[in-house]
Amino acid sequence: MSKGWTRAAALLALLLAGCQRGMPPVAFHAEGRPPRLSDWHVVEARGGRLVLNRGVVPYDLNTPLFTDYAHKLRTIWMPRGVSARYDPDDTFDFPVGTIISKTFYYPRAADGTFTHVARTYDSSKDFAGEGLDLSRVHLVETRLLVRRADGWTALPYVWNDAQTEATLQRTGAVEPLTLVADDGSREDFNYVVPDESQCASCHAQDWISRKVHPIGPKARHVNKDYAYAGGVENQLAHLAKLGYLSGAPAPAQAPRDADWSDPKAPLDARARAYLDINCGHCHNAHGAANTTGLTLDWRTPEDRHLGLCKPPTAAGQGTGDHLFDIVPGLPDESILPFRMASKEPGVMMPELGRSTVHREGVALIKAWIAAQSGSCVAIH
């Protein structure tokens, strides 16, 4: 059998695989900024569904980053013959050609109004196979992280009102929405799509180089089960089986952080997982907030670096006239939950990625601080 025939057969197989889902194979663009999400053929709106192309693998996180109560569909795609290298602590080392997508969406509110979206954690009715049922959800944006030869490129695509296509919005966008809770209460807010430069403020692991890297695909975040179309399987094991991940240990030997919303998990583990994913990408030794002296990633010991009895580096409205980042046993005297509960620019934390307050997240951190023992009196 000739090599030419083999290559032709492989190409035909790829084309047929794409056609099975109604779209051409995934198109990796090594340069430039394609104007439409569909130019990549990673996820597309087809037949009332948001469809994942062949080889596009969904994944989830044990504890996700909060974004105005948005739900998120995350995916990974890689070219044939390459894989990511496992790392027990940091982001997996993804090869050139990798495309990571994250689609932000909301379940539709019961009243059927397009701009009214449900404030709920229930995603059981969102999915159609591994894609999304567009009769039940409101698509807002899909962000791509593309691994090119010179590093990662972040591309934000915003969905149109018809929910048929998403177009590149390099300068960001604002979409007015209304969150509707189960009890019928409503909260108007502006969902803000970040511009390309703002993406780097969170995704830069090193604030000196400011090179963009993924945040979520770390062993401790993705070491969990996922309900794939073919059945439930651990995500690390599934990625390894597909050839997308090399060097990974058995899931039981890999780190795993807690689900922040699991009442059966230890309070400390839940709170530390929440701070790690929501704050740790900036508040670490090399991140954008490295000058504050406050480090909130999973490596931080429970001492002053974590904020215990630590005075802020700068006074002002961001402190709420509180003296320490965390006062053990006294959440209402602590700066950390005060800033989490604010929506005021210059006060709120995180600074980007939300226009609303994560009430349940604030309650978790307050409960964690309330359970801590000790006193700041001697330091004060």
Short mmCIF file of C-alpha atoms in Angstrom, two decimals, residues 46-263:
data_model
loop_
_atom_site.label_atom_id
_atom_site.label_comp_id
_atom_site.label_asym_id
_atom_site.label_seq_id
_atom_site.Cartn_x
_atom_site.Cartn_y
_atom_site.Cartn_z
CA ARG A 46 -26.85 23.63 13.58
CA GLY A 47 -30.39 22.30 13.62
CA GLY A 48 -31.35 23.95 16.90
CA ARG A 49 -28.25 22.70 18.71
CA LEU A 50 -24.76 23.92 19.47
CA VAL A 51 -22.83 21.01 18.01
CA LEU A 52 -19.31 19.84 18.85
CA ASN A 53 -17.27 18.70 15.89
CA ARG A 54 -15.65 15.28 15.70
CA GLY A 55 -12.64 15.15 18.03
CA VAL A 56 -13.79 18.15 20.08
CA VAL A 57 -13.84 16.90 23.68
CA PRO A 58 -15.96 18.57 26.38
CA TYR A 59 -14.65 18.93 29.92
CA ASP A 60 -15.60 20.54 33.21
CA LEU A 61 -13.94 21.78 36.42
CA ASN A 62 -14.42 20.65 39.99
CA THR A 63 -14.81 24.29 41.02
CA PRO A 64 -15.40 26.77 38.17
CA LEU A 65 -14.60 30.45 38.00
CA PHE A 66 -17.68 32.60 38.63
CA THR A 67 -18.93 34.74 35.72
CA ASP A 68 -22.28 36.37 36.55
CA TYR A 69 -23.95 32.98 37.07
CA ALA A 70 -23.22 32.01 33.45
CA HIS A 71 -23.02 28.32 32.59
CA LYS A 72 -20.03 27.21 30.53
CA LEU A 73 -19.37 24.53 27.94
CA ARG A 74 -15.62 23.91 27.73
CA THR A 75 -13.90 21.91 24.99
CA ILE A 76 -10.43 20.83 23.85
CA TRP A 77 -9.33 19.86 20.35
CA MET A 78 -5.87 18.78 19.15
CA PRO A 79 -4.47 17.73 15.79
CA ARG A 80 -3.88 14.04 15.22
CA GLY A 81 -0.62 12.60 16.48
CA VAL A 82 0.09 15.08 19.29
CA SER A 83 -0.90 15.28 22.93
CA ALA A 84 -0.61 17.52 25.97
CA ARG A 85 2.02 16.65 28.59
CA TYR A 86 0.69 16.09 32.09
CA ASP A 87 1.81 18.36 34.91
CA PRO A 88 0.74 17.65 38.50
CA ASP A 89 0.64 21.33 39.49
CA ASP A 90 0.37 23.71 36.56
CA THR A 91 -1.46 23.93 33.25
CA PHE A 92 -0.84 20.95 30.98
CA ASP A 93 1.74 21.60 28.27
CA PHE A 94 -0.44 21.72 25.17
CA PRO A 95 1.06 21.29 21.69
CA VAL A 96 0.91 23.77 18.85
CA GLY A 97 -2.42 23.35 17.08
CA THR A 98 -4.52 23.01 20.25
CA ILE A 99 -7.83 24.90 20.36
CA ILE A 100 -9.57 25.35 23.71
CA SER A 101 -13.07 26.81 23.65
CA LYS A 102 -15.36 28.08 26.37
CA THR A 103 -18.95 28.96 25.53
CA PHE A 104 -20.77 31.15 28.05
CA TYR A 105 -24.54 30.72 28.11
CA TYR A 106 -27.60 30.82 30.36
CA PRO A 107 -30.69 28.67 30.65
CA ARG A 108 -33.64 30.66 29.33
CA ALA A 109 -36.02 32.11 31.89
CA ALA A 110 -39.53 30.65 32.04
CA ASP A 111 -41.20 33.82 30.68
CA GLY A 112 -39.53 33.30 27.29
CA THR A 113 -38.12 36.83 27.04
CA PHE A 114 -34.84 36.71 25.12
CA THR A 115 -32.89 38.91 27.55
CA HIS A 116 -34.28 37.18 30.64
CA VAL A 117 -32.02 34.34 31.79
CA ALA A 118 -32.29 31.95 34.70
CA ARG A 119 -30.11 32.28 37.79
CA THR A 120 -29.70 28.59 38.51
CA TYR A 121 -27.01 25.98 39.00
CA ASP A 122 -29.14 23.30 37.33
CA SER A 123 -27.71 22.44 33.91
CA SER A 124 -29.54 19.12 33.47
CA LYS A 125 -31.83 20.52 30.77
CA ASP A 126 -29.14 22.44 28.87
CA PHE A 127 -27.57 19.60 26.96
CA ALA A 128 -28.40 17.68 23.82
CA GLY A 129 -25.81 14.90 23.74
CA GLU A 130 -22.52 16.70 24.33
CA GLY A 131 -23.80 19.91 22.74
CA LEU A 132 -26.43 22.42 23.85
CA ASP A 133 -30.17 22.55 23.18
CA LEU A 134 -30.66 26.06 21.77
CA SER A 135 -34.38 26.02 22.57
CA ARG A 136 -33.43 26.00 26.25
CA VAL A 137 -30.33 28.20 26.43
CA HIS A 138 -29.21 31.72 25.54
CA LEU A 139 -25.70 31.84 24.03
CA VAL A 140 -23.65 34.92 24.89
CA GLU A 141 -20.05 34.36 23.83
CA THR A 142 -17.47 31.73 22.92
CA ARG A 143 -13.85 32.39 23.77
CA LEU A 144 -11.06 30.54 22.00
CA LEU A 145 -7.54 30.00 23.25
CA VAL A 146 -5.42 28.93 20.29
CA ARG A 147 -1.92 27.48 20.72
CA ARG A 148 0.19 28.86 17.91
CA ALA A 149 3.94 28.61 17.30
CA ASP A 150 4.58 31.89 19.13
CA GLY A 151 2.27 31.11 22.06
CA TRP A 152 -1.41 31.32 22.97
CA THR A 153 -3.85 33.70 21.28
CA ALA A 154 -7.15 34.70 22.93
CA LEU A 155 -10.12 35.38 20.64
CA PRO A 156 -13.57 36.46 21.95
CA TYR A 157 -16.59 35.69 19.71
CA VAL A 158 -20.04 37.11 20.52
CA TRP A 159 -23.25 35.35 19.47
CA ASN A 160 -25.90 37.19 17.45
CA ASP A 161 -29.52 37.52 18.56
CA ALA A 162 -30.56 34.82 16.09
CA GLN A 163 -28.15 32.44 17.87
CA THR A 164 -26.81 31.28 14.52
CA GLU A 165 -23.27 32.71 14.48
CA ALA A 166 -20.69 34.34 16.73
CA THR A 167 -18.42 37.07 15.41
CA LEU A 168 -15.05 38.28 16.62
CA GLN A 169 -15.23 41.26 18.98
CA ARG A 170 -11.63 42.22 19.70
CA THR A 171 -12.69 45.32 21.65
CA GLY A 172 -15.18 43.39 23.77
CA ALA A 173 -18.93 43.88 24.08
CA VAL A 174 -21.72 44.55 26.58
CA GLU A 175 -25.03 42.68 26.66
CA PRO A 176 -27.80 43.86 29.02
CA LEU A 177 -29.48 40.85 30.66
CA THR A 178 -31.86 40.12 33.52
CA LEU A 179 -31.25 37.27 35.94
CA VAL A 180 -34.47 35.60 37.05
CA ALA A 181 -34.33 33.46 40.19
CA ASP A 182 -36.58 30.51 41.01
CA ASP A 183 -38.70 32.72 43.26
CA GLY A 184 -39.27 35.20 40.41
CA SER A 185 -36.97 37.91 41.74
CA ARG A 186 -35.00 39.76 39.07
CA GLU A 187 -31.63 41.45 38.80
CA ASP A 188 -30.68 43.58 35.81
CA PHE A 189 -26.99 43.59 34.91
CA ASN A 190 -24.61 44.16 32.03
CA TYR A 191 -22.75 41.05 30.90
CA VAL A 192 -19.31 42.29 29.81
CA VAL A 193 -17.28 40.43 27.20
CA PRO A 194 -13.60 41.31 27.79
CA ASP A 195 -11.44 42.71 25.04
CA GLU A 196 -8.28 40.94 23.93
CA SER A 197 -5.97 42.91 26.25
CA GLN A 198 -8.18 42.18 29.26
CA CYS A 199 -7.87 38.47 28.56
CA ALA A 200 -4.15 38.74 29.34
CA SER A 201 -4.82 40.31 32.74
CA CYS A 202 -6.21 36.98 33.98
CA HIS A 203 -4.52 34.48 31.69
CA ALA A 204 -0.94 35.74 32.12
CA GLN A 205 0.85 33.33 34.43
CA ASP A 206 3.88 35.63 34.53
CA TRP A 207 3.05 39.34 34.73
CA ILE A 208 6.46 40.29 33.36
CA SER A 209 6.14 38.42 30.08
CA ARG A 210 2.31 38.65 30.10
CA LYS A 211 2.07 35.61 27.87
CA VAL A 212 -1.40 34.08 27.81
CA HIS A 213 -1.97 30.56 29.19
CA PRO A 214 -5.09 28.51 29.95
CA ILE A 215 -6.28 28.54 33.56
CA GLY A 216 -8.69 25.64 33.89
CA PRO A 217 -6.89 22.61 32.37
CA LYS A 218 -4.87 21.66 35.44
CA ALA A 219 -4.92 18.21 37.03
CA ARG A 220 -6.60 19.32 40.26
CA HIS A 221 -9.39 21.12 38.38
CA VAL A 222 -10.25 18.44 35.80
CA ASN A 223 -9.75 15.31 37.90
CA LYS A 224 -13.45 14.44 38.03
CA ASP A 225 -16.07 12.37 36.24
CA TYR A 226 -17.89 13.69 33.17
CA ALA A 227 -21.08 12.41 31.54
CA TYR A 228 -19.84 11.95 27.96
CA ALA A 229 -22.21 10.85 25.21
CA GLY A 230 -20.68 7.37 25.52
CA GLY A 231 -20.99 7.19 29.31
CA VAL A 232 -19.51 8.55 32.52
CA GLU A 233 -15.72 8.50 32.79
CA ASN A 234 -12.96 10.32 34.66
CA GLN A 235 -11.73 13.22 32.54
CA LEU A 236 -8.01 12.53 33.01
CA ALA A 237 -8.52 8.90 32.03
CA HIS A 238 -10.70 9.90 29.07
CA LEU A 239 -8.17 12.40 27.71
CA ALA A 240 -5.38 9.85 28.09
CA LYS A 241 -7.43 7.18 26.32
CA LEU A 242 -8.07 9.53 23.39
CA GLY A 243 -4.36 10.35 23.11
CA TYR A 244 -4.93 13.96 24.18
CA LEU A 245 -2.89 13.62 27.40
CA SER A 246 0.40 11.81 28.01
CA GLY A 247 2.20 11.01 31.24
CA ALA A 248 -0.87 11.18 33.48
CA PRO A 249 -1.05 8.87 36.51
CA ALA A 250 -4.18 6.99 37.50
CA PRO A 251 -6.83 9.51 38.63
CA ALA A 252 -6.56 8.31 42.24
CA GLN A 253 -2.88 9.35 42.25
CA ALA A 254 -3.52 12.78 40.72
CA PRO A 255 -4.39 15.90 42.74
CA ARG A 256 -8.05 16.81 42.98
CA ASP A 257 -9.58 19.94 44.45
CA ALA A 258 -12.96 20.11 46.08
CA ASP A 259 -16.30 21.09 44.59
CA TRP A 260 -17.00 24.43 46.24
CA SER A 261 -20.74 23.68 46.34
CA ASP A 262 -20.48 20.17 47.85
CA PRO A 263 -21.74 20.37 51.45
#
